[in-house]
Coordinates of C-alpha atoms in Angstrom, one line a residue:
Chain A
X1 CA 104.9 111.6 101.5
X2 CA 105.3 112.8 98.1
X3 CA 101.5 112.6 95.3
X4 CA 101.6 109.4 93.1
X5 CA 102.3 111.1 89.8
X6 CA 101.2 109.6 86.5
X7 CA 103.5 108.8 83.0
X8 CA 101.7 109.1 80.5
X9 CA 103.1 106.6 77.3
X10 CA 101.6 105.9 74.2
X11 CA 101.9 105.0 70.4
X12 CA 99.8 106.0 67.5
X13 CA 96.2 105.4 69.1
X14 CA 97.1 104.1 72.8
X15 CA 97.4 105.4 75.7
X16 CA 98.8 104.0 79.1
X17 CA 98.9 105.9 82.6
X18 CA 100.9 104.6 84.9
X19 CA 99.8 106.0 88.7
X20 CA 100.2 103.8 91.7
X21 CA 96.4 103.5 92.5
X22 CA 95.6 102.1 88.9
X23 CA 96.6 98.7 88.3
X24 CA 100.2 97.5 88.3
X25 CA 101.1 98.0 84.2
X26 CA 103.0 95.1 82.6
X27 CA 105.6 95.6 80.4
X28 CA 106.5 92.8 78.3
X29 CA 110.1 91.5 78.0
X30 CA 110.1 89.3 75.7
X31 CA 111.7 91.1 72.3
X32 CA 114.6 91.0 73.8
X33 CA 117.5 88.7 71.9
X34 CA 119.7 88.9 75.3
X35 CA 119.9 85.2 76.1
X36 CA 117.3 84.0 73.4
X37 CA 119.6 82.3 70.6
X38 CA 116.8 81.5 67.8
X39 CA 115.1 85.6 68.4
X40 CA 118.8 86.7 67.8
X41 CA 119.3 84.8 64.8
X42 CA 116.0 86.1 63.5
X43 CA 116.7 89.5 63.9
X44 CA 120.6 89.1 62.4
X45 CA 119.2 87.9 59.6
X46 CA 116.6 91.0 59.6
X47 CA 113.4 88.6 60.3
X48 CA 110.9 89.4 62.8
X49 CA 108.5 86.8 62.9
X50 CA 109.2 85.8 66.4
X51 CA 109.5 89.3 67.8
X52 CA 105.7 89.9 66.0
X53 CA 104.9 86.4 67.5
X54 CA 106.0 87.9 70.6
X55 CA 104.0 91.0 70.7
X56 CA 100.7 89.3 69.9
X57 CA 101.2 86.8 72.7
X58 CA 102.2 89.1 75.5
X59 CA 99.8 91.7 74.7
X60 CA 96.9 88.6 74.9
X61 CA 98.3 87.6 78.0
X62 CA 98.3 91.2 79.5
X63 CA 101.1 93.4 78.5
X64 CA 100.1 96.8 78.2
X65 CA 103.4 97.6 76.9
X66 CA 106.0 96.1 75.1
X67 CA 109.9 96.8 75.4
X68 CA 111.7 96.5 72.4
X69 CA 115.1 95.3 72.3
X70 CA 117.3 94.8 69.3
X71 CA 121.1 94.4 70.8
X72 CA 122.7 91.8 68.7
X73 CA 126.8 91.1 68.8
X74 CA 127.8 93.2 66.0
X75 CA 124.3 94.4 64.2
X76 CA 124.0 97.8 63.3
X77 CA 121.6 98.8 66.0
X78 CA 120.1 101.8 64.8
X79 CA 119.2 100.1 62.0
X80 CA 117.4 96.6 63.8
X81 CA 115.8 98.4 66.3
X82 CA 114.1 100.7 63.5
X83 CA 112.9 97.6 61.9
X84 CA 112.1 95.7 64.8
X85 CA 110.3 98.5 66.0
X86 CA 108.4 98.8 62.7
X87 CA 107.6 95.3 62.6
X88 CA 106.2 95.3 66.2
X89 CA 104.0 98.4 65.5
X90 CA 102.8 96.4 62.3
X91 CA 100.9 93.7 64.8
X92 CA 100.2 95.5 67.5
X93 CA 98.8 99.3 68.7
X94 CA 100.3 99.2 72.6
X95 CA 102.8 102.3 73.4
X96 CA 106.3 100.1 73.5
X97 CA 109.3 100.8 75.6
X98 CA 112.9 101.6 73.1
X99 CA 115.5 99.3 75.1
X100 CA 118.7 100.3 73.8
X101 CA 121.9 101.7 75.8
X102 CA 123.1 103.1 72.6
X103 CA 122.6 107.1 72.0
X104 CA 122.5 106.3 68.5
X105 CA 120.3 103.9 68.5
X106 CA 118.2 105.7 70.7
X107 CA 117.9 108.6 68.2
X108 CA 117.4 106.2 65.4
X109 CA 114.5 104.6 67.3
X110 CA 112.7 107.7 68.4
X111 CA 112.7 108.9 64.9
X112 CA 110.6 106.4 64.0
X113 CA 108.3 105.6 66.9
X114 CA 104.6 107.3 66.4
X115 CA 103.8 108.4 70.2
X116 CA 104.9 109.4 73.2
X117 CA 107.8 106.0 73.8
X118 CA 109.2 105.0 77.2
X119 CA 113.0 104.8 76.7
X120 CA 114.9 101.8 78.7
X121 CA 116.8 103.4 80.1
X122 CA 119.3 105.8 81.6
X123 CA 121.6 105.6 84.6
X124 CA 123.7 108.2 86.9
X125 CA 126.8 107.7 84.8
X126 CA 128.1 111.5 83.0
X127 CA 128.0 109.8 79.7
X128 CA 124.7 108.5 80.1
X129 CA 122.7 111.1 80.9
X130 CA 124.5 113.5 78.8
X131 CA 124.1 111.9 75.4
X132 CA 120.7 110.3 76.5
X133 CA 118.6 112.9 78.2
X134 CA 118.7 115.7 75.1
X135 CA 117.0 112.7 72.9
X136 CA 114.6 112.2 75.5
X137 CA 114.0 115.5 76.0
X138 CA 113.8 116.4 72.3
X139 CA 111.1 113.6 71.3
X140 CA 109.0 114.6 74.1
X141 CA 109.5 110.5 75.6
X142 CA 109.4 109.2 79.0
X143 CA 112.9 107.5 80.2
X144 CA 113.6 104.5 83.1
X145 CA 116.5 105.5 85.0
X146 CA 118.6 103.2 86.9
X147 CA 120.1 103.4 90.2
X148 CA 123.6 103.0 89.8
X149 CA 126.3 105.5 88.4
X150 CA 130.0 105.7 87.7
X151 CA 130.6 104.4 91.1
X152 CA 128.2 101.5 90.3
X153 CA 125.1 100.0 92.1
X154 CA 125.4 101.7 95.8
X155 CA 125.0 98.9 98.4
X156 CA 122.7 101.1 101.0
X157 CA 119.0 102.3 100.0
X158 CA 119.7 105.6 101.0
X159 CA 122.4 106.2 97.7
X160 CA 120.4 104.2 95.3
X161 CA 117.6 107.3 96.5
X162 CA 120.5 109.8 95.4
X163 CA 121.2 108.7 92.2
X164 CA 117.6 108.8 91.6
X165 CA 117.2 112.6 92.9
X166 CA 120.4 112.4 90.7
X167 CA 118.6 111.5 87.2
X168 CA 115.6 113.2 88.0
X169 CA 117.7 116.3 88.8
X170 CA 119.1 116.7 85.6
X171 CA 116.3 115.5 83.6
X172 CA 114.2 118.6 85.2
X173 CA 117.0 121.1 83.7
X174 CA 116.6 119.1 80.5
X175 CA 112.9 120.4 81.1
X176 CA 111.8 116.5 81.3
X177 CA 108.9 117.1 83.6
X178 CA 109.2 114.4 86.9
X179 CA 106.7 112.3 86.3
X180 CA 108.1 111.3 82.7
X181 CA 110.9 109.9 85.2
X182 CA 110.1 106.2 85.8
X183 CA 113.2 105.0 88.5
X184 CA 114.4 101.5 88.7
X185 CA 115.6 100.8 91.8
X186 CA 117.3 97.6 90.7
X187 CA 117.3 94.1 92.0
X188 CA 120.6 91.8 92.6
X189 CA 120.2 88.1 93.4
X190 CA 119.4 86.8 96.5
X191 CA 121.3 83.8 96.7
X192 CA 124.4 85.9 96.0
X193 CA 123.3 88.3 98.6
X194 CA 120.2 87.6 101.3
X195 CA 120.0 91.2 102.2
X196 CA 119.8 91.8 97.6
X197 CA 115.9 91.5 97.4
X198 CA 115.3 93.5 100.9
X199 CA 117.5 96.3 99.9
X200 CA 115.7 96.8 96.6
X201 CA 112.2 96.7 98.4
X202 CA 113.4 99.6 101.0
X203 CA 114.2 101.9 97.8
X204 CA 111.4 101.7 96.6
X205 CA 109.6 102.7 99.4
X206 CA 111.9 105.6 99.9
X207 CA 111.5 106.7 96.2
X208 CA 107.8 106.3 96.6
X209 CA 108.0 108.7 99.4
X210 CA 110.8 111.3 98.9
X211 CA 109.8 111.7 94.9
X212 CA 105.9 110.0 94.2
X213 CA 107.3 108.4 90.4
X214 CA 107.2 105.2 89.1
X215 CA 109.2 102.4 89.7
X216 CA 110.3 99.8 87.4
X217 CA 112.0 96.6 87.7
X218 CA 113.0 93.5 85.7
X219 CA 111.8 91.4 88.9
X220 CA 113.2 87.9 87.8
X221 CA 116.5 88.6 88.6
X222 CA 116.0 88.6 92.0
X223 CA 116.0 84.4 92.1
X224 CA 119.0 83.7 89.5
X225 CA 120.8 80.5 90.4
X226 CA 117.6 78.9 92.3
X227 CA 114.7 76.1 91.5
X228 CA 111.5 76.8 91.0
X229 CA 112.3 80.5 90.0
X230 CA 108.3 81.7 88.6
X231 CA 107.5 81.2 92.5
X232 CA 110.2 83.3 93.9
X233 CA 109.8 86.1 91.0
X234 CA 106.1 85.4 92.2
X235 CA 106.3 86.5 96.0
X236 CA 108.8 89.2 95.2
X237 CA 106.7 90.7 92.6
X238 CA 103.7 91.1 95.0
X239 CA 106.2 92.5 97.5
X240 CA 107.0 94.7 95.0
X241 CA 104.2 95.5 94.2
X242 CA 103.2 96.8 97.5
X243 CA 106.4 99.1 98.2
X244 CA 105.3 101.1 95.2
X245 CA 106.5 99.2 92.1
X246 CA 103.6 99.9 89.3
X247 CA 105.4 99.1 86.0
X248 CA 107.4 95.6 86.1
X249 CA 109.9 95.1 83.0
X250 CA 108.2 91.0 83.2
X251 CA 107.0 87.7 81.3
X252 CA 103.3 88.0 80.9
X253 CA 103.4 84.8 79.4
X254 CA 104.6 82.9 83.0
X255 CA 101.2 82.0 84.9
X256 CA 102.5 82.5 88.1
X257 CA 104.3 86.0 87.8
X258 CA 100.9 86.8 86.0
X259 CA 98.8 85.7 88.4
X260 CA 101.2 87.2 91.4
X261 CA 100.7 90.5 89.5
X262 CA 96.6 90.2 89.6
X263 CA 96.7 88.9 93.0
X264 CA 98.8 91.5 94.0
X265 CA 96.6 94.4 92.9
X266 CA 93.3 92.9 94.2
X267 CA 95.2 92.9 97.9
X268 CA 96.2 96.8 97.6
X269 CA 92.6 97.5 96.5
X270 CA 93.6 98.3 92.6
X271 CA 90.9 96.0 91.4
X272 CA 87.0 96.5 93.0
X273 CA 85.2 93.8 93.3
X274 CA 87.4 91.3 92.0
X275 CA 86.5 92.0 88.9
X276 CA 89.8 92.0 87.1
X277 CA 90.6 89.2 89.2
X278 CA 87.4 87.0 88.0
X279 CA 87.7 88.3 84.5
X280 CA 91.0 86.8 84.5
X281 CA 89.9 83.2 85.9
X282 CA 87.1 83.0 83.8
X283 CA 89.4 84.0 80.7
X284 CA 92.0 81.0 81.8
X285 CA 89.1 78.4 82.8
X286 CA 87.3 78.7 79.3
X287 CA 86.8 75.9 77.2
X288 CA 88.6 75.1 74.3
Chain B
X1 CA 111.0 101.8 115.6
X2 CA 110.8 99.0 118.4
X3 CA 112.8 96.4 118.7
X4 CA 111.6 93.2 117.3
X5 CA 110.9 90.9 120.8
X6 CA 111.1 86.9 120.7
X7 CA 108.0 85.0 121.8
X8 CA 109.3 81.9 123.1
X9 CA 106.6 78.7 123.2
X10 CA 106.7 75.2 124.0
X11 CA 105.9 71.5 124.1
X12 CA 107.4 69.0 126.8
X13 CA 110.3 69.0 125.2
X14 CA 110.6 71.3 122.0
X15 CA 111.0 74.9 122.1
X16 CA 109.8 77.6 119.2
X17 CA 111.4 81.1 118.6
X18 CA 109.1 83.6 117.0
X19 CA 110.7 86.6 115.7
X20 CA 110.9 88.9 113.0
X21 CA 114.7 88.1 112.2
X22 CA 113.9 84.2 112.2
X23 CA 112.2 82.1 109.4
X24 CA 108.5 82.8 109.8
X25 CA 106.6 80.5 112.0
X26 CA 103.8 78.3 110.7
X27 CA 100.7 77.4 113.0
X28 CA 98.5 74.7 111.4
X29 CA 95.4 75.4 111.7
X30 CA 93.3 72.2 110.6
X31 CA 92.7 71.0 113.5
X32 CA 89.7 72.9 113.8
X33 CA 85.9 71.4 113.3
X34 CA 84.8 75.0 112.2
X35 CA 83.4 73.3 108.7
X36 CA 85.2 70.1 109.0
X37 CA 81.8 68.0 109.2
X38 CA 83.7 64.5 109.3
X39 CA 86.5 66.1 112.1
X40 CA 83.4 67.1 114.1
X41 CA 81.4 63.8 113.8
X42 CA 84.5 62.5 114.7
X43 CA 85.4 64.7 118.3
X44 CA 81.1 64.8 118.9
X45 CA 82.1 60.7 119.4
X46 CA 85.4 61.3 121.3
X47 CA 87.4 59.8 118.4
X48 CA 90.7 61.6 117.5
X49 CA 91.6 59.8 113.9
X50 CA 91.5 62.7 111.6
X51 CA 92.9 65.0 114.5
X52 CA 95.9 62.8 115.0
X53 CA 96.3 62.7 110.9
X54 CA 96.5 66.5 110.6
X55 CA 99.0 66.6 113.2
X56 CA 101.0 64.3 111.8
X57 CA 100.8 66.0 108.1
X58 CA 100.9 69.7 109.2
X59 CA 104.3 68.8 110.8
X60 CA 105.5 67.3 107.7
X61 CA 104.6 69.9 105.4
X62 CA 106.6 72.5 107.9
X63 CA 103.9 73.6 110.6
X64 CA 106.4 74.2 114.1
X65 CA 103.0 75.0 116.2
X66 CA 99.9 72.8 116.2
X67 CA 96.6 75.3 116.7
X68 CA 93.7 72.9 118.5
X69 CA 89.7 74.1 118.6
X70 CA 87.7 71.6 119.7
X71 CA 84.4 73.5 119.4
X72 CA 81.8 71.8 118.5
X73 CA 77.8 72.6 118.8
X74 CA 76.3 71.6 122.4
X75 CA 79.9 69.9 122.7
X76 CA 81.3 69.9 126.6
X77 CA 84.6 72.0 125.3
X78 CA 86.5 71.7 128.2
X79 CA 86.1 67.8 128.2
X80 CA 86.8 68.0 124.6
X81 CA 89.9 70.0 124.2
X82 CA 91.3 68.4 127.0
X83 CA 90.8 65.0 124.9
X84 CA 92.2 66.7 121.7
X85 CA 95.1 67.8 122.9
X86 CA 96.2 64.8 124.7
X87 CA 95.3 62.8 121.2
X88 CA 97.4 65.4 119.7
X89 CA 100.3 65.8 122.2
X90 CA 100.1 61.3 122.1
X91 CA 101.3 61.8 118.2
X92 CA 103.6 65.0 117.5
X93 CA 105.6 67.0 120.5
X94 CA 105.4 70.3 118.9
X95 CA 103.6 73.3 120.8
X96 CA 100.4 73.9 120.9
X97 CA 97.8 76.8 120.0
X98 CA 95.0 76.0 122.3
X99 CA 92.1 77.9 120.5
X100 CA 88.9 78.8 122.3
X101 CA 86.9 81.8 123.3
X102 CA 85.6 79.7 126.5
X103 CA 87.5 80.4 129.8
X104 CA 86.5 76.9 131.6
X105 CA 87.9 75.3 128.5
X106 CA 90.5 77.3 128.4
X107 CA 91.5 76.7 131.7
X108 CA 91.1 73.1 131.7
X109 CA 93.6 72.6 128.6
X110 CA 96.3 74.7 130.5
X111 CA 95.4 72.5 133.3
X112 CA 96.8 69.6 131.3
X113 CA 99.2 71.3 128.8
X114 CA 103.1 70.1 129.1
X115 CA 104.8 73.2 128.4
X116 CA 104.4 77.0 127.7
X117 CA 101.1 77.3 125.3
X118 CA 99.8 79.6 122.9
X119 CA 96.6 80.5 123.8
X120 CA 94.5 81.7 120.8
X121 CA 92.8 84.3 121.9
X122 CA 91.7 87.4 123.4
X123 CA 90.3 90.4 122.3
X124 CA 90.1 94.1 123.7
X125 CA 86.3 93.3 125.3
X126 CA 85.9 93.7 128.6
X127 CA 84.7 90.2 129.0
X128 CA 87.3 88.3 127.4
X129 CA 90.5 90.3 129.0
X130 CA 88.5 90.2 132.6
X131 CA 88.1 86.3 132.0
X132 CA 90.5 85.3 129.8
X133 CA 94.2 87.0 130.5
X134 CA 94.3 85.7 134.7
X135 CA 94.0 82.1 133.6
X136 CA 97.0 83.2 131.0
X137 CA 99.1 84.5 133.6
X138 CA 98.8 81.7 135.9
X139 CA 99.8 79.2 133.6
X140 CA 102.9 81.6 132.1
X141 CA 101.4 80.9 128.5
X142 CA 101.5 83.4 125.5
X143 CA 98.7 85.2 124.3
X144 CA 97.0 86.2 120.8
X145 CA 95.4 89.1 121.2
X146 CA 92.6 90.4 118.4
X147 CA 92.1 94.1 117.3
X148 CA 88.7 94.3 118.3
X149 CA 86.8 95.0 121.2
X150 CA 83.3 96.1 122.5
X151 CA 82.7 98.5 119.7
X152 CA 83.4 95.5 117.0
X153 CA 86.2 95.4 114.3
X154 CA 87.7 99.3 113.7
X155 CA 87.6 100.2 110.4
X156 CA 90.8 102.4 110.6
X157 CA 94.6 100.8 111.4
X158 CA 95.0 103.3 114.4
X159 CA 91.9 102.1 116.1
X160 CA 93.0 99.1 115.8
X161 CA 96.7 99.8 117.2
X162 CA 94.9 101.1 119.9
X163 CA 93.1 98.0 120.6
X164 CA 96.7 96.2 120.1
X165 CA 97.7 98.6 122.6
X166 CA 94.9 98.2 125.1
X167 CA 95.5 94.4 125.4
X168 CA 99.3 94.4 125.9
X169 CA 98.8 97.3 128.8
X170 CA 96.0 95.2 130.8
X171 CA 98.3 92.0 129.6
X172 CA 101.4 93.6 131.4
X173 CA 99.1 95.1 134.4
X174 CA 98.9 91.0 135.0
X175 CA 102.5 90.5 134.8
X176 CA 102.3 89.0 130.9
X177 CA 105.3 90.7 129.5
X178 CA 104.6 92.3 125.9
X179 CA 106.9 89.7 124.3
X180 CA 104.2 86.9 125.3
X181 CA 101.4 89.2 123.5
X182 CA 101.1 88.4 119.8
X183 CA 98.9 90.2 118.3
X184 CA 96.4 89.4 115.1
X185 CA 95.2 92.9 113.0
X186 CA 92.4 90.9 111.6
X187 CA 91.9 90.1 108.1
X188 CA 88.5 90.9 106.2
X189 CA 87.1 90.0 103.0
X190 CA 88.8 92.0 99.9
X191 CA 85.6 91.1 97.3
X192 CA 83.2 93.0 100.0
X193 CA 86.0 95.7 100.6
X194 CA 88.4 96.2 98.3
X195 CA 90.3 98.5 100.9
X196 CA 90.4 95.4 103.2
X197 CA 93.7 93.8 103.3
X198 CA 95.3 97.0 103.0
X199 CA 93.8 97.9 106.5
X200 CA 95.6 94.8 107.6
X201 CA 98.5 95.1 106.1
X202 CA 98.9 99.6 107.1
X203 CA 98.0 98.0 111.2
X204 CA 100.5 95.2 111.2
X205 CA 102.7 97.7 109.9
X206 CA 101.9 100.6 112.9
X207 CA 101.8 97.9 115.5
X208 CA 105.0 97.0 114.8
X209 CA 106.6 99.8 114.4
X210 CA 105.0 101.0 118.0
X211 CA 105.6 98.0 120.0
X212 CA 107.8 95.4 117.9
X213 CA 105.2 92.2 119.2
X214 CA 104.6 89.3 116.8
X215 CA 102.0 89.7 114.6
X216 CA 99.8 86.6 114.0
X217 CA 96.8 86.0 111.1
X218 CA 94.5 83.9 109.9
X219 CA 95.0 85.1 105.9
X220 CA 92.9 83.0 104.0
X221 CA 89.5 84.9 105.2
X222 CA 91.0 87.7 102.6
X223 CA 90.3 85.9 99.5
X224 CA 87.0 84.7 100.5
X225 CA 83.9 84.4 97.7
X226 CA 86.4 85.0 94.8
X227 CA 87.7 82.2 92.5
X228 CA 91.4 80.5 92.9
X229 CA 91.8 81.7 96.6
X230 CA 95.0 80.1 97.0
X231 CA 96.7 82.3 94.7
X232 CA 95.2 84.7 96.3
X233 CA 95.9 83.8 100.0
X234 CA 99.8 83.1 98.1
X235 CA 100.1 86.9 97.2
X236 CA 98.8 88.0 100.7
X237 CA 100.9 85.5 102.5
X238 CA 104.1 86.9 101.2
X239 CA 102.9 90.7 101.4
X240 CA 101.9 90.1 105.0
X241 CA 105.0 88.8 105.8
X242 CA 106.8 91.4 103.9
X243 CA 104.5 94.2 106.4
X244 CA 105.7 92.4 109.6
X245 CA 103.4 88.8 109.9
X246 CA 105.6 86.3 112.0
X247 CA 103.3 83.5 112.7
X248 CA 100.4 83.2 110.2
X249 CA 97.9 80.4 111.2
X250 CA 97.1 78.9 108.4
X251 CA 96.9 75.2 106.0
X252 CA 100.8 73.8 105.5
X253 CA 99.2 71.2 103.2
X254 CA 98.1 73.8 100.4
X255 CA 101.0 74.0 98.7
X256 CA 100.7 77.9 97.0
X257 CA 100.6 78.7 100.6
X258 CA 103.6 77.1 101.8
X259 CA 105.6 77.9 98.4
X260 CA 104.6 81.5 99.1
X261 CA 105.9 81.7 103.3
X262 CA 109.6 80.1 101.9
X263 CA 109.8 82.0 98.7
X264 CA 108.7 85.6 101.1
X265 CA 110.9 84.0 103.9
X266 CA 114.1 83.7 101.1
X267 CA 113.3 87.5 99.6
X268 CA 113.5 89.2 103.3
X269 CA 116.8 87.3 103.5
X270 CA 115.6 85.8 106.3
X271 CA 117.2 82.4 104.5
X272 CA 120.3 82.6 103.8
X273 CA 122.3 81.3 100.6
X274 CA 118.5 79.7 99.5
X275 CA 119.4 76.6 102.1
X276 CA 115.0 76.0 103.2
X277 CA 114.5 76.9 99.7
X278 CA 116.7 74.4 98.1
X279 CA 116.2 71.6 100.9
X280 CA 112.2 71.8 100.4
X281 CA 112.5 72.2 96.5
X282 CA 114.5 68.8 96.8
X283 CA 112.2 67.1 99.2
X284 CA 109.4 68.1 96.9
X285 CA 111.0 66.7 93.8
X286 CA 112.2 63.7 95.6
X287 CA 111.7 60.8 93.8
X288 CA 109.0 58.2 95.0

């Protein structure tokens, strides 16, 4: 059984550890364009007032991290995620996560970003982690990497585990340190798969053990094509949550997912005496 | 890793399958006068109104066994739960969980059972397996067996595995094969230890893993003194049944709790293509 290890993320005056026996850290999805037709107008026309909407709201409702994303069809990347980035650091002082698959991008982004950023993300392919790793490495940042690689997303724990030894492999001749690795063990959809959500669970708990990072996941996938999703991404996340997940890519601003998370850590013993958990009722059952 | 073994119960004519490769089995537990003033006014007068209505609604809302205390103060139990369950076996034909600590009363509700029963329960104390497990063999029922004996409630999992352990060797000395032993970890308070539910969830885990039996619980006791327990008892729910719980006992009616077994049943593909999922989604959204 391999130590918990901490990441340690930040921006200009924050700081976020992220251990396994603190409470689960929520990273905030939501400045992300992917899906989201009026945020990706916005930022094509180089407006950010949703994405600062954004920030403010999910850091209220509990992000302690926000991932910025600024992939539009056809924008000059480098340039939007700089001025996303800036406009998000305008309205808020929580470390944010650089979501960009784009080296250049990348570069552009960590130029920029005042602290130490978590970069979304790297994966097993070559290219990958040879024109992301050296930007990781260079601007001191911590880096997500996924479990899948030029052969793809590997259908059996045990190779999802090697790509991670994989990425965390090369990022230590990089001279990334291990516990700037955070490993996303990735989740398919279950009603595509039965055995997707299961899988997904059983790396993570062999992650946890062989290597003692952090695991990541954008949980919601995981119930894609069903009703009454939020109660699905729900149950998964406290399963999650359990095998050793301590820093979900996730919607703060769903109730259920943030209650799941809360819930979650009061069961594993992350928050004595309730208190998170009764700070949090009171906060919702205040009145108006 | 053992194999995971099929406890088989029954009514007169309906037959239940609990195992860790199956949907997870619900036992409703509200029929129960344990404070339920107006139930126990009501079986103090030998009247079975409110017991007949739980039946009926636990086995709509998705309960497969029925669990049946009729303890009530200065009450004649063995009269009583004979009563109960024939009220109870008059309106619904699934199993039954005949729940008492008291041998005569125990031994008079086999006495009248129709089928093979789940008796609820044992625990490793001299007393109760001396009394308790003969009048179980006899009647070829199954058996829920507690973690705790003389000494009280262990305070570490492998004390309690060796409790587990204890009752399924004097359980087979009788001739009850392991397969008819489920067996409940016991669930404490998480807001008087915050290490609580962990201990429950490590020992189903062991006890599984040593002896493959069905793992029983009553999980709402976890949340208890905190605010918005059915969240709460939601997130356990699914974690417990992630750590190897097949048959909590617990409220169908509450609907976190039910949401919670289908959505952790659908994420340990243990329903496949999302068919229980969809089916109760659309008989909850049925219109009136």
């Amino acid at each position: 059984m391999a130590e918990n290890l901490t990441t340690t993320v930040s921006s200009k005056s924050q700081t976020v550890d992220i251990n396994r026996a603190l409470p689960t850290v929520v990273i905030g999805e939501r400045i992300n364009p992917t899906g989201r037709k009026k945020l990706q107008a916005e930022l094509e026309a180089h407006q950010f007032n949703i994405a600062q909407h954004d920030a403010n709201a999910q850091v209220l409702a509990g992000a302690t991290i926000l991932d910025v994303n600024a992939g539009v069809p056809d924008g000059d990347e480098p340039t939007l995620i700089q001025e996303t980035l800036r406009a998000v650091m305008a309205v808020t002082d929580v470390p944010l996560c650089i979501d960009t698959a784009d080296p250049d991008a990348l570069a552009a982004a960590l130029e920029i970003y005042e602290g130490k950023a978590l970069v979304n993300s790297v994966n097993g392919e070559t290219h990958s982690l040879e024109k992301m790793l050296p930007l990781v490495k260079e601007h001191g940042a911590a880096v997500i990497g996924l479990c899948m690689d030029d052969d793809g997303i590997p259908s059996l724990p045990e190779k999802r585990l090697a790509v991670a030894g994989k990425i965390i492999e090369r990022a230590a001749k990089l001279g990334i340190p291990i516990e700037d690795v955070v490993i996303d063990p990735l989740v398919l959809t279950v009603s595509v798969d039965s055995n997707a959500a299961v899988l997904t669970l059983k790396t993570t708990e062999l992650i946890v053990k062989e290597f003692g990072v952090n695991i990541t996941m954008g949980a919601s996938n995981v119930s894609f094509g069903l009703p009454d999703r939020s109660a699905i991404n729900a149950a998964f996340m406290a399963m999650a949550i359990q095998a050793g997940l301590t820093c979900p890519i996730t919607n703060p601003l769903d109730p259920d997912l943030a209650l799941a998370v809360l819930a979650a850590d009061l069961v594993m013993g992350k928050d004595e005496w309730g208190d998170r958990w009764i700070t949090a009722y009171r906060s919702r059952n205040k009145p108006a």
